[in-house]
Coordinates of C-alpha atoms and ligand atoms in Angstrom, one line a residue:
M1 CA 0.0 0.0 0.0
I2 CA 1.4 3.4 -0.8
D3 CA 1.5 6.4 1.3
E4 CA -0.1 9.2 -0.7
K5 CA 1.7 11.8 1.2
N6 CA 4.9 10.5 -0.3
M7 CA 3.6 10.9 -3.8
G8 CA 5.5 13.5 -5.8
N9 CA 5.0 17.2 -5.8
D10 CA 4.4 17.3 -9.5
I11 CA 2.8 13.9 -9.8
N12 CA -0.9 13.9 -9.3
P13 CA -1.5 10.8 -7.2
H14 CA -5.1 10.7 -8.4
S15 CA -4.1 10.4 -12.0
F16 CA -2.6 6.9 -11.4
P17 CA -4.5 4.2 -9.5
M18 CA -1.5 3.4 -7.3
E19 CA -3.2 0.7 -5.2
I20 CA -4.1 -1.2 -8.4
F21 CA -0.6 -0.7 -9.8
Q22 CA 1.0 -2.1 -6.7
Q23 CA -1.0 -5.3 -7.0
A24 CA -0.6 -5.7 -10.8
R25 CA 2.0 -7.7 -12.6
T26 CA 4.3 -5.4 -14.5
P27 CA 5.1 -4.2 -17.1
F28 CA 2.0 -3.0 -18.7
Y29 CA 0.7 0.0 -20.6
Y30 CA -1.7 2.2 -18.7
Y31 CA -4.1 4.1 -20.9
N32 CA -5.9 7.1 -19.5
M33 CA -9.2 7.1 -21.5
E34 CA -10.3 10.5 -20.3
V35 CA -7.1 12.0 -21.9
L36 CA -7.9 10.1 -25.1
Q37 CA -11.5 11.4 -25.0
Q38 CA -10.5 15.0 -24.4
T39 CA -8.0 14.8 -27.2
L40 CA -10.6 13.5 -29.6
E41 CA -13.0 16.3 -28.5
E42 CA -10.3 18.9 -29.1
I43 CA -9.7 17.6 -32.6
K44 CA -13.3 17.8 -33.4
R45 CA -13.5 21.4 -32.0
H46 CA -10.5 22.7 -34.0
A47 CA -11.1 20.8 -37.2
S48 CA -14.6 22.2 -37.5
G49 CA -15.2 24.9 -40.0
M50 CA -13.2 22.9 -42.7
N51 CA -14.6 20.4 -45.1
C52 CA -12.4 17.7 -43.8
S53 CA -12.2 14.2 -42.4
V54 CA -9.7 13.2 -39.8
H55 CA -8.3 9.7 -40.0
Y56 CA -6.5 7.9 -37.2
A57 CA -3.2 6.1 -38.2
L58 CA -3.7 2.7 -36.6
K59 CA 0.0 2.0 -36.7
A60 CA 0.4 4.3 -33.7
N61 CA -1.6 2.0 -31.5
G62 CA -3.8 -0.8 -32.6
N63 CA -5.1 -1.7 -29.2
R64 CA -8.7 -2.7 -29.6
K65 CA -10.2 -0.5 -26.8
I66 CA -8.3 2.5 -28.1
T67 CA -9.3 2.0 -31.7
S68 CA -12.9 1.4 -30.8
E69 CA -13.0 4.6 -28.8
I70 CA -11.6 6.5 -31.7
A71 CA -14.0 5.0 -34.1
K72 CA -16.9 5.9 -31.8
H73 CA -15.8 9.5 -32.1
G74 CA -16.4 9.4 -35.8
L75 CA -12.8 9.4 -37.2
G76 CA -11.7 7.5 -40.2
A77 CA -8.7 5.1 -40.4
D78 CA -5.3 5.3 -42.1
L79 CA -3.9 1.8 -42.6
V80 CA -0.7 0.2 -43.8
S81 CA -1.4 -3.5 -43.9
G82 CA -4.2 -6.0 -44.5
R83 CA -4.2 -6.9 -40.8
E84 CA -4.8 -3.2 -40.0
I85 CA -7.7 -3.2 -42.5
E86 CA -9.2 -6.1 -40.6
A87 CA -8.5 -4.5 -37.2
A88 CA -10.1 -1.2 -38.3
L89 CA -13.2 -3.0 -39.5
E90 CA -13.5 -4.9 -36.2
A91 CA -13.1 -1.7 -34.2
G92 CA -16.0 -0.1 -36.1
F93 CA -14.4 2.3 -38.6
P94 CA -16.6 2.4 -41.7
A95 CA -14.8 1.0 -44.8
S96 CA -15.6 4.1 -46.8
E97 CA -13.6 6.1 -44.3
M98 CA -10.4 4.1 -44.7
A99 CA -7.3 4.9 -46.6
F100 CA -4.6 2.4 -47.3
S101 CA -1.0 3.6 -47.6
G102 CA 2.4 1.8 -48.0
V103 CA 5.0 1.2 -50.6
G104 CA 4.7 -2.6 -50.7
K105 CA 1.0 -3.5 -50.7
T106 CA 0.7 -7.2 -51.5
D107 CA -2.0 -8.7 -53.8
W108 CA -4.0 -10.2 -50.9
E109 CA -4.0 -6.9 -49.1
I110 CA -5.1 -5.0 -52.2
K111 CA -7.9 -7.6 -52.9
L112 CA -9.0 -7.3 -49.2
G113 CA -9.2 -3.6 -49.5
L114 CA -11.2 -3.9 -52.8
K115 CA -13.5 -6.5 -51.3
K116 CA -14.3 -4.5 -48.2
G117 CA -14.8 -1.3 -50.3
I118 CA -12.2 0.9 -48.6
G119 CA -12.4 4.6 -49.4
C120 CA -9.0 5.1 -50.9
F121 CA -5.8 3.4 -51.9
N122 CA -2.9 5.8 -51.5
V123 CA -0.7 4.7 -54.4
E124 CA 3.0 5.1 -54.1
S125 CA 4.4 3.9 -57.5
V126 CA 3.5 3.2 -61.1
P127 CA 3.8 -0.6 -60.7
E128 CA 1.4 -0.4 -57.8
L129 CA -1.0 1.6 -59.9
E130 CA -1.0 -1.0 -62.6
V131 CA -1.5 -3.9 -60.2
I132 CA -4.4 -2.2 -58.4
N133 CA -6.0 -1.4 -61.8
Q134 CA -5.6 -5.0 -62.9
L135 CA -6.9 -6.6 -59.6
A136 CA -9.8 -4.2 -59.5
G137 CA -10.6 -5.2 -63.1
E138 CA -10.5 -8.9 -62.3
M139 CA -12.9 -8.3 -59.4
G140 CA -15.2 -6.2 -61.4
K141 CA -14.6 -3.2 -59.3
T142 CA -13.3 0.4 -59.5
A143 CA -10.5 1.2 -57.1
P144 CA -10.7 4.7 -55.5
I145 CA -7.1 6.0 -55.5
A146 CA -5.0 9.0 -54.5
I147 CA -1.4 9.4 -55.7
R148 CA 1.1 9.9 -52.9
V149 CA 3.3 12.8 -53.8
N150 CA 6.8 13.1 -52.3
P151 CA 6.9 16.9 -51.9
D152 CA 10.6 17.0 -50.9
I153 CA 10.0 19.0 -47.7
D154 CA 12.3 18.5 -44.8
A155 CA 10.1 18.3 -41.7
H156 CA 13.2 18.7 -39.4
T157 CA 12.5 15.6 -37.5
H158 CA 14.4 12.4 -36.8
K159 CA 15.9 10.9 -40.0
Y160 CA 14.1 7.6 -39.4
I161 CA 10.7 9.4 -39.3
T162 CA 11.1 11.9 -42.1
T163 CA 9.1 10.7 -45.0
G164 CA 8.7 13.6 -47.4
T165 CA 12.2 14.3 -48.7
A166 CA 13.6 13.2 -52.0
E167 CA 15.9 10.6 -50.7
N168 CA 13.3 8.4 -49.0
K169 CA 11.2 5.6 -50.5
F170 CA 7.8 7.2 -50.1
G171 CA 5.6 8.6 -52.8
I172 CA 6.3 9.9 -56.3
G173 CA 8.5 13.0 -56.9
I174 CA 6.7 16.1 -58.2
E175 CA 8.8 16.2 -61.4
A176 CA 7.5 12.7 -62.3
L177 CA 3.9 13.3 -61.2
E178 CA 2.0 14.7 -64.2
P179 CA 2.2 11.8 -66.6
I180 CA 1.2 9.4 -63.8
V181 CA -1.8 11.5 -62.9
C182 CA -2.9 11.6 -66.5
H183 CA -2.3 7.9 -66.9
A184 CA -4.3 7.1 -63.7
I185 CA -7.2 9.2 -65.0
R186 CA -7.3 7.1 -68.1
L187 CA -7.1 3.7 -66.4
P188 CA -10.4 1.8 -66.7
H189 CA -10.6 0.3 -63.2
T190 CA -9.3 3.1 -61.0
H191 CA -11.0 6.4 -60.0
L192 CA -8.5 9.1 -59.1
K193 CA -9.9 11.0 -56.2
G194 CA -6.9 13.1 -55.3
L195 CA -3.4 13.6 -54.0
H196 CA -1.8 12.3 -50.8
F197 CA 1.1 13.9 -48.9
H198 CA 2.8 13.0 -45.6
I199 CA 6.0 14.9 -44.7
G200 CA 7.1 13.1 -41.5
S201 CA 6.3 12.5 -37.9
Q202 CA 6.9 14.2 -34.5
I203 CA 6.7 17.6 -36.3
T204 CA 6.7 20.3 -33.6
Q205 CA 7.3 23.4 -35.8
M206 CA 4.6 24.7 -38.1
P207 CA 6.7 26.1 -41.0
P208 CA 7.0 22.7 -42.8
Y209 CA 3.2 22.5 -42.8
V210 CA 3.1 26.0 -44.3
M211 CA 5.5 24.9 -47.0
L212 CA 3.3 21.8 -47.6
C213 CA 0.3 24.0 -48.1
Q214 CA 2.2 26.2 -50.6
T215 CA 3.3 23.1 -52.5
I216 CA -0.2 21.8 -52.7
N217 CA -1.6 25.2 -53.8
D218 CA 1.0 25.4 -56.6
L219 CA 0.2 21.8 -57.7
Q220 CA -3.5 22.4 -57.6
D221 CA -3.1 25.6 -59.7
H222 CA -1.0 23.7 -62.2
Y223 CA -3.6 20.9 -62.5
E224 CA -6.5 23.3 -62.8
Q225 CA -4.8 24.7 -65.9
L226 CA -4.8 21.2 -67.3
G227 CA -8.5 20.9 -66.5
I228 CA -7.9 18.5 -63.7
R229 CA -9.6 19.1 -60.3
F230 CA -9.2 16.8 -57.4
E231 CA -12.1 16.0 -55.2
M232 CA -9.8 15.2 -52.2
I233 CA -6.4 16.3 -50.8
N234 CA -4.8 14.2 -48.1
V235 CA -2.3 16.2 -46.1
G236 CA -1.1 13.3 -44.0
G237 CA -0.3 13.5 -40.3
G238 CA 2.8 14.1 -38.2
L239 CA 1.8 16.6 -35.5
G240 CA 4.3 16.1 -32.6
I241 CA 3.7 15.9 -28.9
D242 CA 5.6 17.3 -25.9
Y243 CA 7.8 14.4 -24.6
N244 CA 9.8 16.7 -22.3
D245 CA 6.9 18.0 -20.3
P246 CA 3.8 15.9 -21.0
D247 CA 1.7 17.4 -18.2
A248 CA 2.2 20.9 -19.5
H249 CA 0.8 19.9 -22.9
I250 CA -1.3 16.8 -22.4
I251 CA -3.4 17.8 -25.4
P252 CA -1.3 18.7 -28.5
D253 CA -1.7 22.1 -30.1
F254 CA -4.5 21.2 -32.5
K255 CA -5.6 24.8 -32.7
S256 CA -2.3 25.9 -34.4
Y257 CA -2.1 22.7 -36.5
F258 CA -5.6 23.0 -38.1
G259 CA -5.2 26.8 -38.1
I260 CA -2.3 26.5 -40.5
F261 CA -4.3 24.5 -43.0
K262 CA -7.4 26.8 -42.6
Q263 CA -5.1 29.8 -43.3
H264 CA -2.7 28.6 -45.9
L265 CA -4.4 25.8 -47.9
N266 CA -6.4 27.1 -50.9
T267 CA -9.1 24.5 -51.2
K268 CA -11.4 24.2 -54.2
P269 CA -15.2 24.2 -53.9
N270 CA -16.5 21.0 -52.4
Q271 CA -13.0 19.6 -52.0
L272 CA -12.5 17.4 -49.0
I273 CA -9.3 17.6 -46.9
H274 CA -8.1 14.4 -45.2
F275 CA -5.8 14.5 -42.2
E276 CA -4.2 11.3 -40.9
L277 CA -2.9 11.7 -37.4
G278 CA -1.5 9.0 -35.1
R279 CA 0.9 10.1 -32.4
S280 CA -1.0 13.3 -31.5
I281 CA -4.2 11.3 -30.9
V282 CA -2.8 8.6 -28.7
G283 CA 0.7 9.6 -27.5
Q284 CA -0.1 11.3 -24.2
C285 CA -2.8 8.9 -23.0
G286 CA -0.4 6.0 -22.6
T287 CA 2.2 5.4 -19.9
L288 CA 4.4 2.3 -19.6
I289 CA 4.3 1.1 -16.0
T290 CA 7.2 -1.0 -14.8
R291 CA 8.8 -2.2 -11.6
V292 CA 12.4 -1.8 -10.4
V293 CA 13.9 -5.3 -10.3
F294 CA 17.3 -4.3 -9.0
V295 CA 19.4 -1.2 -8.4
K296 CA 23.0 -1.9 -9.3
E297 CA 26.2 0.0 -9.0
N298 CA 29.1 -0.5 -11.4
R299 CA 32.2 1.6 -11.5
N300 CA 30.5 4.6 -9.9
K301 CA 27.6 4.3 -12.3
K302 CA 24.2 3.5 -10.9
F303 CA 21.7 1.4 -12.9
V304 CA 18.0 1.1 -12.3
I305 CA 17.0 -2.2 -13.9
V306 CA 13.3 -2.4 -14.6
D307 CA 11.1 -5.3 -15.8
A308 CA 10.1 -3.5 -19.0
G309 CA 12.6 -3.6 -21.9
M310 CA 13.1 -2.6 -25.4
T311 CA 10.7 -5.3 -26.4
D312 CA 7.9 -3.3 -24.7
L313 CA 9.1 0.1 -25.8
I314 CA 11.7 0.3 -28.6
R315 CA 11.7 4.1 -29.3
P316 CA 14.7 5.0 -27.0
A317 CA 16.8 2.1 -28.4
L318 CA 15.8 2.7 -32.0
Y319 CA 15.6 6.5 -32.3
G320 CA 17.4 7.6 -29.2
A321 CA 13.9 9.0 -28.3
Y322 CA 13.4 10.7 -24.9
H323 CA 10.5 9.7 -22.6
K324 CA 10.1 11.3 -19.3
I325 CA 10.6 8.8 -16.5
E326 CA 9.0 9.2 -13.0
N327 CA 9.4 7.1 -9.9
L328 CA 5.8 6.9 -8.6
T329 CA 6.5 5.3 -5.3
A330 CA 9.8 6.9 -4.0
Q331 CA 10.0 9.8 -1.5
Q332 CA 9.8 12.7 -4.0
T333 CA 10.9 15.5 -1.7
G334 CA 14.3 13.9 -0.7
P335 CA 17.6 13.8 -2.4
T336 CA 17.9 12.7 -6.1
E337 CA 20.4 10.5 -7.8
E338 CA 21.5 10.0 -11.4
Y339 CA 20.7 6.6 -12.9
D340 CA 20.8 4.8 -16.2
V341 CA 17.4 3.3 -16.5
V342 CA 17.7 0.0 -18.3
G343 CA 15.7 -3.1 -19.2
P344 CA 16.5 -6.8 -18.8
V345 CA 16.9 -7.6 -22.5
C346 CA 20.3 -8.9 -23.7
E347 CA 21.3 -5.9 -25.8
S348 CA 23.4 -2.9 -24.8
S349 CA 20.8 -0.7 -26.5
D350 CA 18.1 -1.8 -24.0
V351 CA 18.3 1.6 -22.2
F352 CA 15.3 3.9 -21.5
A353 CA 17.4 6.8 -20.3
H354 CA 21.0 7.7 -19.5
H355 CA 21.8 10.1 -16.6
C356 CA 18.2 10.2 -15.5
K357 CA 17.6 12.2 -12.3
L358 CA 15.3 10.3 -10.0
P359 CA 14.6 10.3 -6.3
I360 CA 16.5 7.6 -4.4
T361 CA 15.2 4.5 -6.1
R362 CA 14.9 1.0 -4.6
R363 CA 13.9 -2.5 -5.7
G364 CA 10.1 -2.7 -6.0
D365 CA 9.5 0.9 -6.8
I366 CA 7.0 1.6 -9.6
I367 CA 8.3 3.6 -12.5
A368 CA 6.2 5.4 -15.1
I369 CA 7.6 5.9 -18.6
R370 CA 5.5 8.7 -20.0
S371 CA 4.0 9.6 -23.4
T372 CA 4.2 6.1 -24.7
G373 CA 0.6 5.7 -26.1
A374 CA 1.9 6.0 -29.7
Y375 CA 4.4 3.6 -31.2
G376 CA 4.9 1.9 -27.9
E377 CA 2.6 -1.2 -27.6
S378 CA 2.3 -1.3 -31.4
M379 CA 6.0 -1.8 -31.9
A380 CA 6.4 -4.4 -29.1
S381 CA 8.1 -7.7 -29.9
N382 CA 8.7 -11.1 -28.4
Y383 CA 12.5 -10.9 -28.6
N384 CA 14.1 -13.0 -25.8
M385 CA 10.8 -14.9 -25.7
R386 CA 9.4 -12.2 -23.6
D387 CA 5.6 -11.7 -23.2
L388 CA 4.0 -8.9 -25.1
P389 CA 3.2 -6.1 -22.7
A390 CA -0.2 -6.2 -21.0
C391 CA -2.5 -3.2 -20.7
M392 CA -4.8 -1.5 -18.3
F393 CA -7.4 1.3 -18.8
S394 CA -8.6 4.1 -16.6
L395 CA -12.2 3.6 -17.5
T396 CA -14.1 0.4 -17.8
P397 CA -16.7 1.0 -20.5
Ligands
LLP1 N1 0.3 8.8 -42.6 C1 1.4 8.2 -43.1 C2 1.4 7.9 -44.5 C3 2.4 7.8 -42.2 O1 3.5 7.2 -42.8 C4 2.3 8.1 -40.9 C5 3.4 7.6 -39.9 C6 1.2 8.7 -40.4 C7 0.2 9.1 -41.3 C8 1.0 9.1 -38.9 O2 2.0 9.9 -38.5 P1 1.9 10.6 -37.0 O3 0.7 11.5 -37.0 O4 1.7 9.5 -36.0 O5 3.2 11.3 -36.9 N2 7.6 4.7 -35.2 C9 8.0 6.1 -35.2 C10 7.0 6.9 -36.1 C11 6.8 6.4 -37.5 C12 5.7 7.1 -38.2 C13 5.4 6.4 -39.5 N3 4.4 7.1 -40.3 C14 8.1 6.7 -33.8 O6 8.0 5.9 -32.9 O7 8.4 7.9 -33.7

């Protein structure tokens, strides 16, 4: 049982059900469903006034309770695999509100999308365009498509999560676009709805989005001159979250984000704008809860070894990503110590944080690794034959 008086100054003891955490087997993801609901309400509030539809990128978190909650709020789904199409249907997203992206869609995945009647295939190459046209023809269907454009805009984010620059594999370069658009319009079994863009992830500065709007405006003007008007423009996702101080910005700045598009994107009459957000929807509602197994000292370095590892949360190991770490059970007001917080996996990269300042930490303490709702559970693995992480929710629906 935990003494609530000893709970941290800046940690709200009521935001985590500590008694339940103490009894529970760790590690697990704890999802605060009120935070998720508030986030979804804010999206609706700030996206209103535009003719738009917001899609949730399931790759950020495919947990069924999370996806069902998001579907209930009326969002569409952005998908990158056949299994994600199935999961989105099970969660209650309407097929007509689904977009399917990815550079390597296989035949069974394309056929599944056609059979279920998904709203749009975001096509990333000419060979893919031909295959979708052929498979749709064989099935007696017309495939709704958008061409993914690589706008060569640097979103100034981590190199592994930048997607819109010329050197990465996504989309079709603007210089090669026109003949492909014209070709797609002529194909018998595709219906070209529009253009798709996505410039990267964890974007915290707005100028790359302004540049994206300008690029889209120029392209639209150009195609208008050719007599081509798109019924839909998909601007992708990528809005970042505050990993350094999650409590200060538990809801991302949707006002600025949607405001940029309202101000800078010149839409055509009746044109629909698609957004596809992942991290900003689910990032802050998730916390990885783990227990200290041992505290070890080696050559003047102190290690806090926890029972979660890179198999539960790979972002620090893979991208050097920062996640705020809190000791939920230690005396918060006393002295602090610098620790490397590490997992049990047999890899040197299994480190959650170097030189992490924590209150004096002991075996059995409960540790929170914050802002892990996006790309946490969804990127978990079984390496070392470890169990996939469990999960717990703040509300029981
Ligand atoms: N649309 C497309 C085409 C995407 O590729 C992505 C993410 C999204 C939308 C959603 O982006 P978001 O709003 O979540 O930034 N595992 C990395 C992030 C990879 C993002 C991949 N694409 C991480 O943990 O930071």
